[in-house]
Structures are given as structure tokens and as C-alpha cells.
Amino acid sequence: MTQLALVIDLNVCVGCHACVTNCKQWNTSGAAGALTDCNPYENDPNGTFFNRVQTFEVGEFPATETVHFPKSCLHCEDPACVPVCPTGASYKRKEDGIVLVDYDKCIGCKYCSWACPYGVREFDEERKVMTKCTLCVDRIYDMSLPEERRKPSCVLACPPGARLFGDVHDPDSAVSVAIRERGGYTLMPEANTKPANHYLPRRKTTVSVREEELYRSDNPHKIDGAPFDKNLPPTTEELN
């Protein structure tokens, strides 16, 4: 059985949010939209997004790293969101494995959101329905588009090419080869939902930082002629 999915290379993602904005634009103007934006220019903006990028800083100074982690619906092979839906609005397609929501059946009870262990369901405040990533199902089957353009909008928008799309059940597909050769993994396997989306791990690199590199060459203490104690930790101004 075909199982379409995304494979995201965490070693390449730069956290530019191009995938987020292009996803928002395509789905707002497509079959899934319009996606709600509430108070977009006020102090507490919020809205409906099918794709989000979470950014973390890991490690301890000076050996810190910034990790950008894109996350959307994982189109699980055994999705927890489907059996809890009282109206059958959430369903998984047999022909390609994509998990979708029938807005005409959805009553906005949020059961699917509570069941999803990954927190990727989105409640549309205006339409009062649950929404989620569709893998741009209205785009990938649009025969009016050139074949190379029949991909999810997030994949097409990614500048460094951190996102791959294809059939993870096809051993010869680009996504399957990437998973197999580069140690691709799924999120929270203990949840037993068998996510179709995979991640390619970050490749660790070692960077040697010399002591003198921890301080700015134009340190204001040095410029002003004030005594400088290298045993003191750098100040915020020195780090910036």
C-alpha cells in the first residue's frame, strides 16, 4: 500500500519559516482554507497553521547549538485521531495513506486533538472545525501542474532542500533511500501510531573555541583603558 509522507533533514533546516508561510498561503487559498488569523497585528496574534517550526537551543555555553524542528501532521499509519472521532470526520485514505478531515462532518469536539500525541491538530476558531496538514492533497494530484510542481507547498518552498516527499513504502523511492542510508527515525515510537513522516538526524560537528575568541576584539573595557580580568565571565555586551 502506498504511504505518502515527508522526510525532514534536521541537519539542513535553517529555521527560515519559508515552509510555514508557503503552507499558510497555499492552504488559505486552496481546498483547506481559508485558515483563520486572529489579531494578526496586535499584541496577541494567533491563527491556524498546518506547519510550524520550533526552535531550541541545546548544550551549555560556549558549546551551544540551535536546533530547528519543523512539525506538522505525521500521517500515522495507525492514527490515534481517527478512531476517537465520533462523526467519522477524521479518516485515513487507503489509496495513499493521507489522514484528512471532512469539514462537513466535523463538529469541533477536539477529541482528535486530545488523542494526537504530537499536538499537530489545529482548531479553526472561525469555522469551529479541526484542521490539519493535508500533504497538499489538492496540489499533488493536480494534473494541470507540471510533474515537478506536484509536491506539497512546504517542499517546494524550502530553500536548502531540507524536505523530501514520496512513498515511504516504496523501497526505491528517494524518501526510503534517505531513511535507510541516513538513519531516519520517527517521533515517539512508544505511542504506537507508526508515523509516516520521518526525520533525518543532525550530524554532530566539533568546533574548537579558543579562550580569546570568547571576548570581543573591540571590548569596551580595553578601549577605555580599564583593567580587564580574563578570569571573569564575558558580559552580555561582550557576547553581543
Short mmCIF file of N, CA and C in Angstrom, two decimals, residues 87-152:
data_model
loop_
_atom_site.label_atom_id
_atom_site.label_comp_id
_atom_site.label_asym_id
_atom_site.label_seq_id
_atom_site.Cartn_x
_atom_site.Cartn_y
_atom_site.Cartn_z
N THR A 87 -17.91 11.39 14.72
CA THR A 87 -18.69 11.56 13.49
C THR A 87 -18.02 10.96 12.27
N GLY A 88 -16.80 10.45 12.41
CA GLY A 88 -16.07 9.92 11.27
C GLY A 88 -15.47 10.99 10.40
N ALA A 89 -15.35 12.21 10.93
CA ALA A 89 -14.78 13.31 10.15
C ALA A 89 -13.30 13.10 9.89
N SER A 90 -12.60 12.53 10.84
CA SER A 90 -11.18 12.22 10.65
C SER A 90 -11.06 10.83 10.04
N TYR A 91 -10.33 10.74 8.97
CA TYR A 91 -10.21 9.45 8.29
C TYR A 91 -8.87 9.34 7.58
N LYS A 92 -8.47 8.10 7.29
CA LYS A 92 -7.20 7.83 6.60
C LYS A 92 -7.52 7.21 5.25
N ARG A 93 -6.98 7.79 4.21
CA ARG A 93 -7.24 7.31 2.85
C ARG A 93 -6.46 6.03 2.57
N LYS A 94 -7.13 5.06 1.98
CA LYS A 94 -6.49 3.78 1.67
C LYS A 94 -5.52 3.90 0.50
N GLU A 95 -5.82 4.79 -0.46
CA GLU A 95 -5.02 4.83 -1.68
C GLU A 95 -3.65 5.47 -1.50
N ASP A 96 -3.49 6.34 -0.50
CA ASP A 96 -2.18 7.00 -0.34
C ASP A 96 -1.78 7.21 1.12
N GLY A 97 -2.63 6.79 2.07
CA GLY A 97 -2.27 6.89 3.48
C GLY A 97 -2.38 8.26 4.09
N ILE A 98 -2.92 9.24 3.36
CA ILE A 98 -3.03 10.60 3.89
C ILE A 98 -4.20 10.66 4.87
N VAL A 99 -3.98 11.30 6.01
CA VAL A 99 -5.03 11.48 7.02
C VAL A 99 -5.67 12.85 6.79
N LEU A 100 -7.00 12.86 6.65
CA LEU A 100 -7.72 14.09 6.34
C LEU A 100 -8.88 14.31 7.29
N VAL A 101 -9.50 15.49 7.18
CA VAL A 101 -10.68 15.84 7.95
C VAL A 101 -11.79 16.26 7.00
N ASP A 102 -12.96 15.66 7.16
CA ASP A 102 -14.14 16.07 6.40
C ASP A 102 -14.82 17.18 7.18
N TYR A 103 -14.66 18.43 6.72
CA TYR A 103 -15.20 19.57 7.45
C TYR A 103 -16.72 19.54 7.57
N ASP A 104 -17.38 18.88 6.62
CA ASP A 104 -18.85 18.81 6.68
C ASP A 104 -19.33 17.92 7.83
N LYS A 105 -18.48 16.99 8.25
CA LYS A 105 -18.84 16.10 9.35
C LYS A 105 -18.29 16.56 10.70
N CYS A 106 -17.23 17.37 10.67
CA CYS A 106 -16.56 17.77 11.91
C CYS A 106 -17.46 18.67 12.75
N ILE A 107 -17.56 18.39 14.05
CA ILE A 107 -18.36 19.19 14.97
C ILE A 107 -17.47 19.98 15.94
N GLY A 108 -16.16 19.94 15.73
CA GLY A 108 -15.24 20.72 16.57
C GLY A 108 -15.16 20.28 18.01
N CYS A 109 -15.35 18.98 18.27
CA CYS A 109 -15.33 18.49 19.66
C CYS A 109 -13.91 18.40 20.23
N LYS A 110 -12.91 18.40 19.36
CA LYS A 110 -11.49 18.37 19.73
C LYS A 110 -11.01 17.02 20.27
N TYR A 111 -11.82 15.97 20.14
CA TYR A 111 -11.37 14.66 20.59
C TYR A 111 -10.09 14.25 19.87
N CYS A 112 -10.02 14.55 18.57
CA CYS A 112 -8.83 14.17 17.79
C CYS A 112 -7.59 14.90 18.30
N SER A 113 -7.78 16.15 18.71
CA SER A 113 -6.66 16.94 19.23
C SER A 113 -6.14 16.35 20.53
N TRP A 114 -7.05 15.91 21.37
CA TRP A 114 -6.64 15.31 22.65
C TRP A 114 -5.97 13.96 22.43
N ALA A 115 -6.41 13.23 21.41
CA ALA A 115 -5.85 11.89 21.15
C ALA A 115 -4.49 11.95 20.49
N CYS A 116 -4.24 12.99 19.70
CA CYS A 116 -2.98 13.08 18.95
C CYS A 116 -1.81 13.29 19.92
N PRO A 117 -0.84 12.38 19.97
CA PRO A 117 0.27 12.53 20.91
C PRO A 117 1.29 13.58 20.48
N TYR A 118 1.13 14.13 19.27
CA TYR A 118 2.13 15.06 18.74
C TYR A 118 1.69 16.51 18.75
N GLY A 119 0.44 16.77 19.11
CA GLY A 119 -0.04 18.15 19.20
C GLY A 119 -0.07 18.88 17.89
N VAL A 120 -0.46 18.20 16.80
CA VAL A 120 -0.41 18.83 15.48
C VAL A 120 -1.81 19.09 14.90
N ARG A 121 -2.85 18.91 15.69
CA ARG A 121 -4.20 19.27 15.23
C ARG A 121 -4.43 20.75 15.50
N GLU A 122 -5.13 21.42 14.60
CA GLU A 122 -5.38 22.85 14.72
C GLU A 122 -6.89 23.11 14.72
N PHE A 123 -7.36 23.87 15.71
CA PHE A 123 -8.78 24.23 15.77
C PHE A 123 -8.99 25.59 15.13
N ASP A 124 -9.84 25.63 14.11
CA ASP A 124 -10.14 26.88 13.44
C ASP A 124 -11.21 27.62 14.23
N GLU A 125 -10.82 28.75 14.81
CA GLU A 125 -11.72 29.48 15.71
C GLU A 125 -12.94 30.06 14.99
N GLU A 126 -12.81 30.36 13.72
CA GLU A 126 -13.92 30.96 12.99
C GLU A 126 -14.90 29.90 12.47
N ARG A 127 -14.36 28.84 11.89
CA ARG A 127 -15.23 27.81 11.33
C ARG A 127 -15.65 26.76 12.34
N LYS A 128 -14.97 26.74 13.50
CA LYS A 128 -15.26 25.79 14.58
C LYS A 128 -15.09 24.34 14.12
N VAL A 129 -14.02 24.09 13.37
CA VAL A 129 -13.70 22.74 12.92
C VAL A 129 -12.22 22.47 13.18
N MET A 130 -11.87 21.20 13.24
CA MET A 130 -10.47 20.81 13.38
C MET A 130 -9.83 20.75 12.00
N THR A 131 -8.61 21.24 11.91
CA THR A 131 -7.89 21.25 10.65
C THR A 131 -6.50 20.65 10.85
N LYS A 132 -5.83 20.36 9.73
CA LYS A 132 -4.50 19.76 9.84
C LYS A 132 -3.84 19.73 8.47
N CYS A 133 -2.57 19.39 8.45
CA CYS A 133 -1.82 19.22 7.21
C CYS A 133 -2.50 18.17 6.34
N THR A 134 -2.63 18.48 5.06
CA THR A 134 -3.23 17.56 4.10
C THR A 134 -2.21 16.99 3.12
N LEU A 135 -0.95 17.30 3.34
CA LEU A 135 0.11 17.00 2.36
C LEU A 135 -0.22 17.64 1.01
N CYS A 136 -0.97 18.74 1.08
CA CYS A 136 -1.39 19.46 -0.13
C CYS A 136 -2.02 18.51 -1.13
N VAL A 137 -3.00 17.73 -0.64
CA VAL A 137 -3.64 16.72 -1.48
C VAL A 137 -4.29 17.34 -2.71
N ASP A 138 -4.70 18.60 -2.61
CA ASP A 138 -5.29 19.27 -3.76
C ASP A 138 -4.25 19.73 -4.77
N ARG A 139 -2.99 19.65 -4.40
CA ARG A 139 -1.91 20.06 -5.30
C ARG A 139 -1.20 18.86 -5.92
N ILE A 140 -0.93 17.85 -5.11
CA ILE A 140 -0.10 16.74 -5.58
C ILE A 140 -0.82 15.89 -6.63
N TYR A 141 -2.16 16.03 -6.73
CA TYR A 141 -2.91 15.30 -7.76
C TYR A 141 -3.46 16.23 -8.85
N ASP A 142 -2.99 17.45 -8.87
CA ASP A 142 -3.45 18.42 -9.87
C ASP A 142 -2.68 18.20 -11.17
N MET A 143 -3.33 17.54 -12.12
CA MET A 143 -2.66 17.18 -13.37
C MET A 143 -2.40 18.38 -14.26
N SER A 144 -2.97 19.53 -13.92
CA SER A 144 -2.70 20.74 -14.71
C SER A 144 -1.32 21.32 -14.39
N LEU A 145 -0.72 20.87 -13.31
CA LEU A 145 0.61 21.33 -12.93
C LEU A 145 1.68 20.42 -13.52
N PRO A 146 2.86 20.97 -13.83
CA PRO A 146 3.97 20.11 -14.26
C PRO A 146 4.29 19.10 -13.16
N GLU A 147 4.77 17.94 -13.54
CA GLU A 147 5.02 16.88 -12.57
C GLU A 147 5.94 17.31 -11.44
N GLU A 148 6.95 18.10 -11.77
CA GLU A 148 7.91 18.53 -10.74
C GLU A 148 7.30 19.51 -9.75
N ARG A 149 6.12 20.08 -10.08
CA ARG A 149 5.45 21.00 -9.18
C ARG A 149 4.36 20.33 -8.36
N ARG A 150 4.11 19.04 -8.63
CA ARG A 150 3.06 18.33 -7.88
C ARG A 150 3.66 17.77 -6.60
N LYS A 151 4.00 18.68 -5.72
CA LYS A 151 4.56 18.36 -4.41
C LYS A 151 3.93 19.28 -3.37
N PRO A 152 3.98 18.93 -2.08
CA PRO A 152 3.46 19.83 -1.05
C PRO A 152 4.15 21.20 -1.13
#
